[in-house]
Amino acid sequence: MKISFKSQSDADIQAFIIDENGALPSAAAELDEISGGLLTEALAVERFSGKLGQHAIVVMPKSAEARRVVLMGGGKSKDRGTLAHERIGAELVRGQAMSGFKSLAITVEDTEGAAAVAAGAKLAAYRFDTYFTKLKAEQKPSVKTLTVVTEDDKGAKAAFKSADAETDGTCLARDLMNEPPNVLYPESFAARAKELEKHGLEVEILGEKEMEKLGMGGLLGVGQGSIRESKLAVMKWMGGKAGDDPVCLVGKGVCFDTGGISLKPGAAMQDMKGDMGGAAAVTGTMLALAKRKAKANVIGLIGLVENMPDGNAIRPGDILTSMSGQTIEVQNTDAEGRLVLCDVLWYAQEQYAPKAIVNLATLTGAIIISLGHENAGLFSNDDDLAEALTAAGKTSGETVWRLPLGEAYDGLLKSKFADMRNIGGRAAGSITAAQFLKRFIKEGQAWAHLDIAGVAWREGKKDATDPSWPSGFGPRLLSQWIADKYED
Ligand code: BES
Ligand code: MN
Ligand code: ZN
């Protein structure tokens, strides 16, 4: 769907935002008149109050140029911020994309609102059709263009720039997660990361040989049961001041998680192709930063492996030596994400002395029990960082909720045979996973861990901005945080 901003439009479908319990906006007056008052009548229908999420469709008489008018509930105008505008754009696309008409327009009063409507529309228009070979024309969207009609169309276009970049990041993260695991595996994921060089990023790929030299026994241990070579991709965007310490973003990229020898049950195992959601989020963020030319130094590092059962796979009882030198008794090969992250986190600190590290991972099923699909779990050793991420979550709509860390939880990681074990027991599973990661964070290093297992893909009724299997959670949150905190 091509999105543009204009001061008027002759699209087939014309949409307008209606204030809750409000009158028809003046921009719709002419269409109301042509139709002999059909729009006013639609507003008078008892159950249409203009609440956010409601809409009414009016079929126009032949004499009118527009074929349909859609009245979009806008809620109370004083509450209509960025997220409400996004929702309106998304609901409009969800409702009309398959309508059979080709062009769609919506009139939006304020400039920032117009940009947000466009962002919501773009998120809702996302599709991943790559592997359908038999789609008929009527199974594909008919709407090809969306015109956001607004007085200051140039201003709206400028305001859309960064949201456009960020939603490109979201869509890339979705694409990566949607790809099947026979197509997207460590090497091919690394190649996708490498492609970002055309957007001005510098991308470096480490293979198993290099990682062995570095002593990454955790990451390599997870990957050793797979016929696919493990990779570490490092994506650099240095748009800030030269010499300024970077921010590091670290992603869990388990391209498929069978559980390994501690094999997962079969039901829904196919979802574990999404266990690279953290890496997808980091990759999407790097694209967003490059596209909007962020004035910050940011390095994305993704640990790419496949966790398979095999004659060469790690066993429960094996002891791995991480790059940090700390040893880990593997008690459950399905607690693999932390084994990957511990080495990538250590590498990031050794290599780049970052001013902050944020890692993202579909780390624990337990976080779904704690927070459901509404918030990512946030763990941090730094209150300012935690608050900044929480605030960026509220602004971007990708919300996070902080959970505690603490000594007592850390004690649950004690092993009889090594410096630690890789599980903490049934209780507080997400917290003990976070405690494990914290053991690989140096003294004084600001760090946050986002457990995105509940939000990377969602069950149940979903928002119109989230139309695919994966949500693409991450790029909008991280880009917002970087903009708030590191750019002026
Ligand atoms: N990738 C899973 C976590 C997960 C579960 C993500 C459901 C998304 C949806 C992770 O590697 C895992 O298997 N974690 C185990 C940890 C346990 C063995 C300590 C879990 O959550 O059961
Ligand atoms: Mn696992
Ligand atoms: Zn996993």
XYZ file of N, CA and C and ligand atoms in Angstrom, residues 252 257 264 272 275 332 334-336 338 362-366 368 423 453 457, ligand 1:
79
model
N 18.797 -12.447 21.211
C 18.804 -13.913 21.161
C 18.304 -14.340 19.791
N 14.272 -23.628 18.195
C 14.534 -24.174 19.525
C 13.708 -25.445 19.737
N 11.507 -30.439 23.699
C 10.194 -29.846 23.975
C 9.099 -30.801 23.535
N 8.505 -22.263 17.680
C 9.895 -22.011 18.081
C 10.784 -21.551 16.931
N 11.921 -18.126 17.909
C 12.813 -17.958 19.058
C 14.017 -17.072 18.728
N 19.538 -28.287 31.856
C 18.429 -28.429 30.918
C 18.855 -27.770 29.609
N 17.154 -27.029 27.218
C 16.121 -26.120 26.712
C 16.266 -24.713 27.300
N 17.099 -24.560 28.305
C 17.393 -23.212 28.823
C 18.642 -22.724 28.078
N 18.494 -22.600 26.737
C 19.646 -22.349 25.859
C 19.869 -20.871 25.580
N 19.972 -18.250 27.410
C 20.919 -17.598 28.313
C 22.363 -18.024 28.021
N 13.383 -13.954 23.561
C 12.223 -14.781 23.894
C 12.752 -15.838 24.865
N 12.954 -15.394 26.117
C 13.797 -16.189 27.011
C 13.047 -17.246 27.814
N 11.867 -16.884 28.343
C 11.183 -17.843 29.223
C 9.683 -17.919 28.974
N 9.161 -19.131 29.027
C 7.712 -19.311 29.015
C 7.090 -18.679 30.253
N 7.853 -18.623 31.332
C 7.333 -18.095 32.595
C 6.907 -16.626 32.496
N 5.265 -15.350 30.177
C 3.895 -15.324 29.645
C 2.910 -15.540 30.800
N 19.637 -23.419 35.090
C 18.230 -23.244 35.472
C 18.165 -22.973 36.975
N 9.198 -13.055 25.329
C 8.526 -14.307 24.936
C 7.006 -14.144 24.827
N 5.124 -12.848 19.655
C 3.930 -13.255 18.926
C 2.837 -13.431 19.973
N 12.504 -20.241 23.840
C 12.076 -20.737 25.084
C 11.115 -19.792 25.817
C 9.774 -19.563 25.174
C 8.682 -20.320 25.535
C 9.607 -18.565 24.245
C 7.445 -20.096 24.969
C 8.372 -18.328 23.672
C 7.294 -19.085 24.032
C 13.291 -20.964 25.984
O 14.444 -21.348 25.326
C 12.924 -22.075 26.914
O 12.729 -23.163 26.448
N 12.838 -21.769 28.198
C 12.485 -22.749 29.170
C 13.395 -22.537 30.351
C 13.352 -23.633 31.357
C 13.892 -24.916 30.763
C 14.148 -23.215 32.563
C 11.029 -22.523 29.544
O 10.580 -21.373 29.539
O 10.340 -23.493 29.777
